[in-house]
Amino acid sequence: MQKSSLKLAAIALALSLSGCGLFPEKVDETKDWSASKLYSEARDEMAAGGYEKAIQYFEKLESRYPFGTYAQQAQMEIAYAHYRQGDAPQALAAVERFIKLHPNHQHVDYMYYLRGLINFNDKISFLDFLSKQDPAERDPKAARDAFDSFKQLAERFPDSVYTKDAIERMKYLVNALAQYEVHVANYYYRRGAYVAAANRAQQAVAEYRDAPAIEEALYVMVKSYDAMGMPDLRNDAERVLKATFPNSVYFRGGPQASTPWWKVW
């Protein structure tokens, strides 16, 4: 019995040793690639939509050739690849890392712009309040973050090629945020919470006075004060509405359904 056990152990050991040769390690095809070769292949993958493979190549490039322009370019490309892949957290992390490591880089303005785009296009952002979920349950944090990023770009790099577009997106975001507040105000009004509705609409007027959505915010204030039996405040709100929007649709029975406010692009 002991001899049989020893034989079995010997066979098992032999098989384990020989098994190493049965499953050879996967060869890294990029092992001898130069920095330019890695970068070129990564860019080709990006162009073909192979973002995962591109990120792997860029990370190898940065790891093997940490100094020089290729490594810095790879860091930017990694952020962009994550963005195109739809991975907002990883994209933002890569952007923040680049800005921290290279605050004076000649193309750092692009990273500020990209940070704004990542938040601007966040699929789980406040724009989802247009779904069946109540708007009061949504948080417009992504829109505020996008606005802050675009604002930093415009202030720090007024001559950047990305600044004009950033400013246009900021204008859109201001009205989007104002409209969000109005949606919440309407949400409260429909449920009979008139004080909350008036306060939320008033907040929109105070914070976003030049936004087109203010027209509706003032109208919500008029309705809310009227529902609460507060004629003085109602008349004040109506007076401001008439002075600011003399041709307001709310004096003609309200707006007609057409293109949604958020259909800008």
CSV table of C-alpha atoms in Angstrom, one decimal:
chain,number,residue,atom,x,y,z
A,1,MET,CA,0.0,0.0,0.0
A,2,GLN,CA,2.8,2.4,0.9
A,3,LYS,CA,4.6,1.6,-2.4
A,4,SER,CA,1.4,2.3,-4.4
A,5,SER,CA,1.0,5.6,-2.6
A,6,LEU,CA,4.6,6.6,-3.4
A,7,LYS,CA,4.1,5.6,-7.0
A,8,LEU,CA,1.0,7.7,-7.3
A,9,ALA,CA,2.7,10.7,-5.7
A,10,ALA,CA,5.6,10.4,-8.1
A,11,ILE,CA,3.3,10.2,-11.1
A,12,ALA,CA,1.4,13.3,-9.8
A,13,LEU,CA,4.6,15.2,-9.4
A,14,ALA,CA,5.8,14.3,-12.9
A,15,LEU,CA,2.5,15.3,-14.4
A,16,SER,CA,2.6,18.7,-12.6
A,17,LEU,CA,6.1,19.3,-13.8
A,18,SER,CA,5.3,18.4,-17.3
A,19,GLY,CA,2.1,20.4,-17.2
A,20,CYS,CA,4.1,23.5,-17.2
A,21,GLY,CA,5.1,22.8,-20.7
A,22,LEU,CA,1.6,21.8,-21.8
A,23,PHE,CA,0.2,25.3,-21.1
A,24,PRO,CA,2.9,27.8,-22.1
A,25,GLU,CA,2.6,31.4,-20.9
A,26,LYS,CA,0.8,33.8,-23.3
A,27,VAL,CA,3.4,35.7,-25.3
A,28,ASP,CA,3.2,39.5,-25.1
A,29,GLU,CA,3.2,40.6,-28.7
A,30,THR,CA,4.1,44.2,-27.6
A,31,LYS,CA,7.2,43.2,-25.6
A,32,ASP,CA,9.7,44.6,-28.1
A,33,TRP,CA,7.5,47.4,-29.5
A,34,SER,CA,8.9,50.9,-29.5
A,35,ALA,CA,7.0,53.9,-28.0
A,36,SER,CA,6.0,55.0,-31.4
A,37,LYS,CA,4.8,51.5,-32.4
A,38,LEU,CA,2.7,51.2,-29.2
A,39,TYR,CA,1.2,54.6,-29.8
A,40,SER,CA,0.4,53.9,-33.4
A,41,GLU,CA,-1.2,50.6,-32.6
A,42,ALA,CA,-3.2,52.2,-29.8
A,43,ARG,CA,-4.4,54.9,-32.1
A,44,ASP,CA,-5.5,52.4,-34.7
A,45,GLU,CA,-7.5,50.5,-32.0
A,46,MET,CA,-9.1,53.8,-31.0
A,47,ALA,CA,-10.1,54.6,-34.6
A,48,ALA,CA,-11.7,51.1,-34.9
A,49,GLY,CA,-13.6,51.5,-31.7
A,50,GLY,CA,-11.4,49.0,-29.8
A,51,TYR,CA,-11.2,51.2,-26.7
A,52,GLU,CA,-10.4,48.5,-24.2
A,53,LYS,CA,-7.4,47.3,-26.3
A,54,ALA,CA,-6.3,50.9,-26.9
A,55,ILE,CA,-6.3,51.6,-23.2
A,56,GLN,CA,-4.1,48.5,-22.6
A,57,TYR,CA,-1.6,49.7,-25.2
A,58,PHE,CA,-1.6,53.2,-23.9
A,59,GLU,CA,-1.1,52.0,-20.3
A,60,LYS,CA,1.9,49.8,-21.5
A,61,LEU,CA,3.3,52.8,-23.3
A,62,GLU,CA,3.1,54.9,-20.2
A,63,SER,CA,4.6,52.2,-18.0
A,64,ARG,CA,7.5,51.3,-20.3
A,65,TYR,CA,8.3,54.8,-21.5
A,66,PRO,CA,7.3,57.0,-18.5
A,67,PHE,CA,9.3,60.1,-19.7
A,68,GLY,CA,8.6,62.2,-22.7
A,69,THR,CA,5.8,63.3,-24.9
A,70,TYR,CA,4.5,59.9,-25.7
A,71,ALA,CA,3.7,59.1,-22.0
A,72,GLN,CA,1.9,62.4,-21.6
A,73,GLN,CA,-0.1,61.9,-24.8
A,74,ALA,CA,-1.0,58.4,-23.6
A,75,GLN,CA,-2.4,59.7,-20.4
A,76,MET,CA,-4.7,62.1,-22.3
A,77,GLU,CA,-5.7,59.3,-24.7
A,78,ILE,CA,-6.6,57.0,-21.8
A,79,ALA,CA,-9.0,59.6,-20.5
A,80,TYR,CA,-10.6,60.0,-23.9
A,81,ALA,CA,-10.8,56.3,-24.5
A,82,HIS,CA,-12.6,55.8,-21.1
A,83,TYR,CA,-15.0,58.6,-22.1
A,84,ARG,CA,-15.8,57.1,-25.5
A,85,GLN,CA,-16.2,53.8,-23.7
A,86,GLY,CA,-18.9,55.3,-21.5
A,87,ASP,CA,-16.9,54.8,-18.3
A,88,ALA,CA,-17.4,58.3,-16.7
A,89,PRO,CA,-15.7,57.5,-13.3
A,90,GLN,CA,-12.5,56.2,-15.0
A,91,ALA,CA,-12.5,59.0,-17.5
A,92,LEU,CA,-12.8,61.6,-14.8
A,93,ALA,CA,-10.1,59.9,-12.7
A,94,ALA,CA,-7.7,60.0,-15.7
A,95,VAL,CA,-8.5,63.6,-16.4
A,96,GLU,CA,-7.9,64.7,-12.8
A,97,ARG,CA,-4.6,62.7,-12.7
A,98,PHE,CA,-3.3,64.4,-15.9
A,99,ILE,CA,-4.3,67.9,-14.6
A,100,LYS,CA,-2.5,67.2,-11.3
A,101,LEU,CA,0.6,65.9,-13.0
A,102,HIS,CA,0.8,68.4,-15.8
A,103,PRO,CA,-0.9,71.6,-14.8
A,104,ASN,CA,1.1,73.6,-17.3
A,105,HIS,CA,0.9,71.2,-20.2
A,106,GLN,CA,0.3,72.9,-23.5
A,107,HIS,CA,-2.8,70.9,-24.1
A,108,VAL,CA,-4.2,70.9,-20.5
A,109,ASP,CA,-7.0,73.1,-21.7
A,110,TYR,CA,-8.3,70.1,-23.6
A,111,MET,CA,-8.5,68.1,-20.4
A,112,TYR,CA,-10.6,70.8,-18.7
A,113,TYR,CA,-12.9,70.7,-21.8
A,114,LEU,CA,-13.0,66.9,-21.7
A,115,ARG,CA,-13.9,66.9,-18.0
A,116,GLY,CA,-16.8,69.2,-18.8
A,117,LEU,CA,-17.9,66.9,-21.7
A,118,ILE,CA,-17.8,63.8,-19.4
A,119,ASN,CA,-20.2,65.4,-16.9
A,120,PHE,CA,-22.3,67.0,-19.7
A,121,ASN,CA,-23.0,63.7,-21.2
A,122,ASP,CA,-23.4,61.7,-18.0
A,123,LYS,CA,-26.2,59.3,-18.8
A,124,ILE,CA,-27.2,59.1,-15.1
A,125,SER,CA,-27.4,62.8,-14.7
A,126,PHE,CA,-30.3,65.1,-13.9
A,127,LEU,CA,-31.6,64.9,-17.5
A,128,ASP,CA,-33.0,61.5,-16.6
A,129,PHE,CA,-35.7,63.2,-14.6
A,130,LEU,CA,-37.6,63.2,-18.0
A,131,SER,CA,-38.2,59.5,-17.3
A,132,LYS,CA,-41.1,58.3,-15.1
A,133,GLN,CA,-39.2,59.0,-11.9
A,134,ASP,CA,-40.3,62.1,-10.1
A,135,PRO,CA,-38.0,65.0,-10.8
A,136,ALA,CA,-37.7,65.9,-7.2
A,137,GLU,CA,-35.7,62.7,-6.7
A,138,ARG,CA,-33.0,63.7,-9.2
A,139,ASP,CA,-29.8,65.5,-8.4
A,140,PRO,CA,-28.4,67.8,-11.1
A,141,LYS,CA,-24.8,67.4,-9.8
A,142,ALA,CA,-23.4,66.3,-13.1
A,143,ALA,CA,-24.7,69.4,-14.8
A,144,ARG,CA,-23.2,71.7,-12.1
A,145,ASP,CA,-19.9,69.8,-12.3
A,146,ALA,CA,-19.9,70.2,-16.1
A,147,PHE,CA,-20.7,74.0,-15.8
A,148,ASP,CA,-17.8,74.4,-13.3
A,149,SER,CA,-15.4,72.6,-15.6
A,150,PHE,CA,-16.4,74.7,-18.6
A,151,LYS,CA,-16.2,77.8,-16.5
A,152,GLN,CA,-12.7,77.0,-15.4
A,153,LEU,CA,-11.7,76.5,-19.0
A,154,ALA,CA,-13.2,79.8,-20.1
A,155,GLU,CA,-11.5,81.7,-17.2
A,156,ARG,CA,-8.1,80.1,-17.4
A,157,PHE,CA,-7.9,79.7,-21.2
A,158,PRO,CA,-10.0,82.4,-22.8
A,159,ASP,CA,-8.2,81.9,-26.1
A,160,SER,CA,-8.5,78.2,-26.2
A,161,VAL,CA,-10.0,76.6,-29.3
A,162,TYR,CA,-12.4,74.8,-27.0
A,163,THR,CA,-13.6,77.9,-25.1
A,164,LYS,CA,-16.3,79.0,-27.6
A,165,ASP,CA,-18.0,75.7,-27.5
A,166,ALA,CA,-17.7,75.5,-23.7
A,167,ILE,CA,-19.4,78.9,-23.3
A,168,GLU,CA,-22.3,77.7,-25.5
A,169,ARG,CA,-22.7,74.6,-23.4
A,170,MET,CA,-22.6,76.7,-20.2
A,171,LYS,CA,-25.6,78.8,-21.6
A,172,TYR,CA,-27.4,75.5,-22.2
A,173,LEU,CA,-26.6,74.2,-18.7
A,174,VAL,CA,-27.8,77.4,-17.0
A,175,ASN,CA,-31.2,77.0,-18.6
A,176,ALA,CA,-31.2,73.3,-18.0
A,177,LEU,CA,-30.5,73.9,-14.3
A,178,ALA,CA,-33.2,76.6,-14.2
A,179,GLN,CA,-35.7,74.3,-15.9
A,180,TYR,CA,-34.8,71.5,-13.4
A,181,GLU,CA,-35.8,73.8,-10.6
A,182,VAL,CA,-39.1,74.7,-12.4
A,183,HIS,CA,-39.8,71.0,-12.9
A,184,VAL,CA,-39.4,70.5,-9.2
A,185,ALA,CA,-41.6,73.5,-8.5
A,186,ASN,CA,-44.3,72.1,-10.7
A,187,TYR,CA,-43.9,68.8,-9.0
A,188,TYR,CA,-44.7,70.4,-5.7
A,189,TYR,CA,-47.5,72.4,-7.1
A,190,ARG,CA,-49.3,69.4,-8.6
A,191,ARG,CA,-49.2,67.8,-5.1
A,192,GLY,CA,-50.6,70.8,-3.4
A,193,ALA,CA,-47.4,71.8,-1.7
A,194,TYR,CA,-47.8,75.4,-2.7
A,195,VAL,CA,-45.3,76.9,-0.3
A,196,ALA,CA,-42.6,74.5,-1.5
A,197,ALA,CA,-43.5,75.3,-5.1
A,198,ALA,CA,-43.3,79.0,-4.7
A,199,ASN,CA,-40.0,78.8,-2.8
A,200,ARG,CA,-38.5,76.5,-5.5
A,201,ALA,CA,-39.6,78.8,-8.3
A,202,GLN,CA,-38.4,81.8,-6.5
A,203,GLN,CA,-35.0,80.1,-6.0
A,204,ALA,CA,-34.8,79.6,-9.8
A,205,VAL,CA,-35.6,83.2,-10.4
A,206,ALA,CA,-32.9,84.3,-8.0
A,207,GLU,CA,-30.1,82.0,-9.2
A,208,TYR,CA,-30.8,82.0,-13.0
A,209,ARG,CA,-32.3,85.4,-13.8
A,210,ASP,CA,-31.3,85.4,-17.4
A,211,ALA,CA,-32.5,81.9,-18.2
A,212,PRO,CA,-35.5,81.5,-20.5
A,213,ALA,CA,-37.0,79.0,-17.9
A,214,ILE,CA,-37.6,82.0,-15.6
A,215,GLU,CA,-40.7,82.8,-17.5
A,216,GLU,CA,-42.3,79.6,-16.3
A,217,ALA,CA,-40.8,80.0,-12.8
A,218,LEU,CA,-42.6,83.3,-12.4
A,219,TYR,CA,-45.9,81.7,-13.6
A,220,VAL,CA,-45.5,78.9,-11.0
A,221,MET,CA,-45.1,81.6,-8.4
A,222,VAL,CA,-48.3,83.4,-9.6
A,223,LYS,CA,-50.2,80.1,-9.4
A,224,SER,CA,-48.8,79.1,-6.0
A,225,TYR,CA,-49.5,82.4,-4.3
A,226,ASP,CA,-53.0,82.4,-5.8
A,227,ALA,CA,-53.6,78.9,-4.5
A,228,MET,CA,-52.5,80.0,-1.0
A,229,GLY,CA,-54.8,83.1,-1.1
A,230,MET,CA,-51.9,85.6,-1.0
A,231,PRO,CA,-53.0,88.2,-3.5
A,232,ASP,CA,-50.2,90.7,-2.8
A,233,LEU,CA,-47.5,88.2,-3.5
A,234,ARG,CA,-49.4,86.9,-6.5
A,235,ASN,CA,-49.8,90.3,-8.0
A,236,ASP,CA,-46.1,91.1,-7.4
A,237,ALA,CA,-45.1,87.9,-9.3
A,238,GLU,CA,-47.5,88.6,-12.1
A,239,ARG,CA,-46.2,92.2,-12.4
A,240,VAL,CA,-42.7,91.0,-12.8
A,241,LEU,CA,-43.8,88.3,-15.3
A,242,LYS,CA,-45.5,91.0,-17.4
A,243,ALA,CA,-42.6,93.4,-17.2
A,244,THR,CA,-40.0,90.8,-18.1
A,245,PHE,CA,-42.0,88.8,-20.6
A,246,PRO,CA,-44.7,91.1,-22.0
A,247,ASN,CA,-45.6,88.6,-24.7
A,248,SER,CA,-45.6,85.6,-22.4
A,249,VAL,CA,-47.5,82.5,-23.6
A,250,TYR,CA,-48.9,82.2,-20.1
A,251,PHE,CA,-51.1,85.3,-20.8
A,252,ARG,CA,-52.6,83.3,-23.7
A,253,GLY,CA,-53.4,80.1,-22.0
A,254,GLY,CA,-50.0,78.6,-21.6
A,255,PRO,CA,-47.4,77.1,-23.9
A,256,GLN,CA,-48.3,74.7,-26.7
A,257,ALA,CA,-46.5,71.4,-26.8
A,258,SER,CA,-43.7,71.4,-29.3
A,259,THR,CA,-40.0,70.6,-29.2
A,260,PRO,CA,-38.9,69.7,-25.6
A,261,TRP,CA,-36.7,72.4,-24.0
A,262,TRP,CA,-33.8,70.0,-23.8
A,263,LYS,CA,-33.7,69.2,-27.5
A,264,VAL,CA,-30.8,71.7,-28.2
A,265,TRP,CA,-28.3,69.7,-30.2
